[in-house]
PDB file of C-alpha atoms in Angstrom:
ATOM      1  CA  MET A  23      -0.891   6.535 -23.743  1.00  0.00           C
ATOM      2  CA  GLU A  24      -2.921   3.558 -22.492  1.00  0.00           C
ATOM      3  CA  PHE A  25      -2.707   4.798 -18.914  1.00  0.00           C
ATOM      4  CA  ARG A  26      -4.073   8.191 -19.979  1.00  0.00           C
ATOM      5  CA  ARG A  27      -7.016   6.426 -21.592  1.00  0.00           C
ATOM      6  CA  ALA A  28      -7.584   4.441 -18.423  1.00  0.00           C
ATOM      7  CA  PHE A  29      -7.716   7.650 -16.371  1.00  0.00           C
ATOM      8  CA  ARG A  30     -10.162   9.127 -18.877  1.00  0.00           C
ATOM      9  CA  LEU A  31     -12.304   6.004 -18.524  1.00  0.00           C
ATOM     10  CA  ALA A  32     -12.334   6.501 -14.753  1.00  0.00           C
ATOM     11  CA  ASP A  33     -13.664  10.032 -15.284  1.00  0.00           C
ATOM     12  CA  LEU A  34     -16.273   8.771 -17.752  1.00  0.00           C
ATOM     13  CA  ILE A  35     -17.666   6.344 -15.178  1.00  0.00           C
ATOM     14  CA  VAL A  36     -18.787   9.288 -13.076  1.00  0.00           C
ATOM     15  CA  GLU A  37     -20.026  11.314 -16.057  1.00  0.00           C
ATOM     16  CA  LEU A  38     -22.121   8.434 -17.386  1.00  0.00           C
ATOM     17  CA  ALA A  39     -23.660   7.567 -14.025  1.00  0.00           C
ATOM     18  CA  ASP A  40     -26.450  10.076 -14.572  1.00  0.00           C
ATOM     19  CA  LEU A  41     -27.539   8.216 -17.707  1.00  0.00           C
ATOM     20  CA  GLN A  42     -28.146   4.851 -16.064  1.00  0.00           C
ATOM     21  CA  PRO A  43     -31.656   3.750 -15.087  1.00  0.00           C
ATOM     22  CA  LYS A  44     -32.337   3.921 -11.358  1.00  0.00           C
ATOM     23  CA  GLU A  45     -33.018   0.174 -11.096  1.00  0.00           C
ATOM     24  CA  ASN A  46     -29.485  -0.540 -12.394  1.00  0.00           C
ATOM     25  CA  TRP A  47     -27.854   2.054 -10.158  1.00  0.00           C
ATOM     26  CA  VAL A  48     -24.177   1.554  -9.412  1.00  0.00           C
ATOM     27  CA  ASP A  49     -22.133   3.765  -7.117  1.00  0.00           C
ATOM     28  CA  SER A  50     -20.085   5.550  -9.766  1.00  0.00           C
ATOM     29  CA  LEU A  51     -17.541   6.966  -7.309  1.00  0.00           C
ATOM     30  CA  GLU A  52     -16.896   3.523  -5.864  1.00  0.00           C
ATOM     31  CA  ALA A  53     -16.515   2.057  -9.363  1.00  0.00           C
ATOM     32  CA  ARG A  54     -14.193   4.922 -10.316  1.00  0.00           C
ATOM     33  CA  ASN A  55     -12.068   4.418  -7.202  1.00  0.00           C
ATOM     34  CA  MET A  56     -11.805   0.677  -7.841  1.00  0.00           C
ATOM     35  CA  LEU A  57     -10.633   1.359 -11.394  1.00  0.00           C
ATOM     36  CA  LEU A  58      -8.159   4.032 -10.252  1.00  0.00           C
ATOM     37  CA  LEU A  59      -6.736   1.689  -7.624  1.00  0.00           C
ATOM     38  CA  HIS A  60      -6.235  -0.987 -10.276  1.00  0.00           C
ATOM     39  CA  ILE A  61      -4.553   1.541 -12.609  1.00  0.00           C
ATOM     40  CA  TRP A  62      -2.103   2.700  -9.935  1.00  0.00           C
ATOM     41  CA  CYS A  63      -1.283  -0.887  -8.948  1.00  0.00           C
ATOM     42  CA  GLN A  64      -0.511  -1.703 -12.578  1.00  0.00           C
ATOM     43  CA  ALA A  65       1.658   1.409 -12.836  1.00  0.00           C
ATOM     44  CA  LEU A  66       3.627   0.359  -9.749  1.00  0.00           C
ATOM     45  CA  LYS A  67       4.213  -3.071 -11.245  1.00  0.00           C
ATOM     46  CA  MET A  68       5.844  -1.542 -14.337  1.00  0.00           C
ATOM     47  CA  ASP A  69       9.149  -1.110 -12.470  1.00  0.00           C
ATOM     48  CA  ASP A  70      11.357  -3.878 -11.113  1.00  0.00           C
ATOM     49  CA  TRP A  71      11.613  -2.818  -7.481  1.00  0.00           C
ATOM     50  CA  SER A  72      13.754  -5.838  -6.561  1.00  0.00           C
ATOM     51  CA  LYS A  73      16.792  -4.633  -8.543  1.00  0.00           C
ATOM     52  CA  ILE A  74      17.335  -1.519  -6.446  1.00  0.00           C
ATOM     53  CA  LEU A  75      20.546  -1.213  -4.482  1.00  0.00           C
ATOM     54  CA  PRO A  76      20.122  -0.547  -0.746  1.00  0.00           C
ATOM     55  CA  ASP A  77      22.299   2.582  -0.814  1.00  0.00           C
ATOM     56  CA  GLU A  78      20.455   4.274  -3.703  1.00  0.00           C
ATOM     57  CA  ASP A  79      18.689   7.554  -2.995  1.00  0.00           C
ATOM     58  CA  PRO A  80      14.906   6.947  -2.787  1.00  0.00           C
ATOM     59  CA  VAL A  81      14.154  10.264  -4.500  1.00  0.00           C
ATOM     60  CA  GLN A  82      16.411   9.333  -7.428  1.00  0.00           C
ATOM     61  CA  ILE A  83      14.776   5.925  -7.667  1.00  0.00           C
ATOM     62  CA  CYS A  84      11.337   7.482  -7.666  1.00  0.00           C
ATOM     63  CA  SER A  85      12.224  10.224 -10.132  1.00  0.00           C
ATOM     64  CA  ARG A  86      13.154   7.637 -12.758  1.00  0.00           C
ATOM     65  CA  SER A  87      10.255   5.264 -12.033  1.00  0.00           C
ATOM     66  CA  PHE A  88       7.330   4.727 -14.358  1.00  0.00           C
ATOM     67  CA  ILE A  89       4.787   5.849 -11.786  1.00  0.00           C
ATOM     68  CA  CYS A  90       6.589   9.152 -11.236  1.00  0.00           C
ATOM     69  CA  SER A  91       6.731   9.742 -14.991  1.00  0.00           C
ATOM     70  CA  LEU A  92       3.025   8.993 -15.129  1.00  0.00           C
ATOM     71  CA  VAL A  93       2.293  11.555 -12.402  1.00  0.00           C
ATOM     72  CA  ARG A  94       4.412  14.153 -14.237  1.00  0.00           C
ATOM     73  CA  ASN A  95       2.525  13.442 -17.449  1.00  0.00           C
ATOM     74  CA  LEU A  96      -0.832  13.620 -15.674  1.00  0.00           C
ATOM     75  CA  ASN A  97       0.149  16.972 -14.170  1.00  0.00           C
ATOM     76  CA  ARG A  98       0.364  18.339 -17.708  1.00  0.00           C
ATOM     77  CA  THR A  99      -3.087  17.103 -18.704  1.00  0.00           C
ATOM     78  CA  HIS A 100      -5.053  16.924 -15.464  1.00  0.00           C
ATOM     79  CA  LYS A 101      -5.097  19.871 -13.093  1.00  0.00           C
ATOM     80  CA  HIS A 102      -5.663  17.706 -10.006  1.00  0.00           C
ATOM     81  CA  ALA A 103      -3.505  14.719 -10.926  1.00  0.00           C
ATOM     82  CA  LEU A 104      -2.324  13.925  -7.423  1.00  0.00           C
ATOM     83  CA  GLU A 105      -5.929  13.707  -6.229  1.00  0.00           C
ATOM     84  CA  LEU A 106      -6.181  10.611  -8.422  1.00  0.00           C
ATOM     85  CA  LEU A 107      -3.328   8.943  -6.542  1.00  0.00           C
ATOM     86  CA  PHE A 108      -4.087   6.816  -3.503  1.00  0.00           C
ATOM     87  CA  THR A 109      -2.111   6.983  -0.279  1.00  0.00           C
ATOM     88  CA  PRO A 110       0.679   4.429   0.116  1.00  0.00           C
ATOM     89  CA  GLU A 111      -1.327   2.707   2.875  1.00  0.00           C
ATOM     90  CA  LYS A 112      -4.287   2.212   0.536  1.00  0.00           C
ATOM     91  CA  LEU A 113      -1.994   0.876  -2.191  1.00  0.00           C
ATOM     92  CA  PHE A 114      -0.269  -1.516   0.232  1.00  0.00           C
ATOM     93  CA  SER A 115      -3.632  -2.941   1.291  1.00  0.00           C
ATOM     94  CA  CYS A 116      -4.566  -3.779  -2.301  1.00  0.00           C
ATOM     95  CA  SER A 117      -4.416  -7.498  -3.096  1.00  0.00           C
ATOM     96  CA  GLU A 118      -2.747  -6.740  -6.445  1.00  0.00           C
ATOM     97  CA  LEU A 119       0.343  -5.503  -4.590  1.00  0.00           C
ATOM     98  CA  GLU A 120       0.329  -8.218  -1.934  1.00  0.00           C
ATOM     99  CA  PRO A 121       3.629  -9.778  -3.098  1.00  0.00           C
ATOM    100  CA  PHE A 122       5.374  -6.392  -2.756  1.00  0.00           C
ATOM    101  CA  ALA A 123       3.594  -4.870   0.230  1.00  0.00           C
ATOM    102  CA  SER A 124       5.397  -6.984   2.816  1.00  0.00           C
ATOM    103  CA  ASP A 125       8.818  -5.825   1.556  1.00  0.00           C
ATOM    104  CA  PRO A 126      10.048  -2.993   3.837  1.00  0.00           C
ATOM    105  CA  GLN A 127      12.271  -1.571   1.082  1.00  0.00           C
ATOM    106  CA  PHE A 128       9.339  -1.380  -1.345  1.00  0.00           C
ATOM    107  CA  ARG A 129       7.170   0.269   1.300  1.00  0.00           C
ATOM    108  CA  TYR A 130       9.885   2.820   2.092  1.00  0.00           C
ATOM    109  CA  LEU A 131      10.442   3.609  -1.591  1.00  0.00           C
ATOM    110  CA  ILE A 132       6.740   4.074  -2.289  1.00  0.00           C
ATOM    111  CA  GLN A 133       6.233   6.262   0.783  1.00  0.00           C
ATOM    112  CA  SER A 134       9.284   8.354  -0.172  1.00  0.00           C
ATOM    113  CA  GLY A 135       8.084   8.472  -3.759  1.00  0.00           C
ATOM    114  CA  PHE A 136       4.628   9.606  -2.695  1.00  0.00           C
ATOM    115  CA  GLU A 137       6.160  12.517  -0.779  1.00  0.00           C
ATOM    116  CA  PHE A 138       8.353  13.341  -3.783  1.00  0.00           C
ATOM    117  CA  MET A 139       5.377  13.275  -6.171  1.00  0.00           C
ATOM    118  CA  GLN A 140       3.455  15.589  -3.857  1.00  0.00           C
ATOM    119  CA  SER A 141       6.364  18.039  -4.008  1.00  0.00           C
ATOM    120  CA  ILE A 142       6.540  18.024  -7.828  1.00  0.00           C
ATOM    121  CA  SER A 143       2.785  18.450  -8.143  1.00  0.00           C
ATOM    122  CA  VAL A 144       2.655  21.736  -6.262  1.00  0.00           C
TER     123      VAL A 144
END
């Protein structure tokens, strides 16, 4: 529920940009993207990626992850849900994920998960 509100807030940033005075102008798309990046990083941190066995199927891991559930839920309420998701490379470059981004298993799981989420969003 809170994540849905956060995505709605990201949309509101763009909608409210027209109401701001020109002298206080802020790039609403940049602000929206910064907020979306933070939301996705928080969603990725909801799962404990260190407790995954090396022989587990990446698609199975992803399908039961919080972030995948979030994408499924967004698909029901937002017609372009996957457009809100950043590429794995962009996520890995985010300082919020720095402790995880150097782990090859985490990177592989997120890249596999991204491909899986693209397939369920079609």
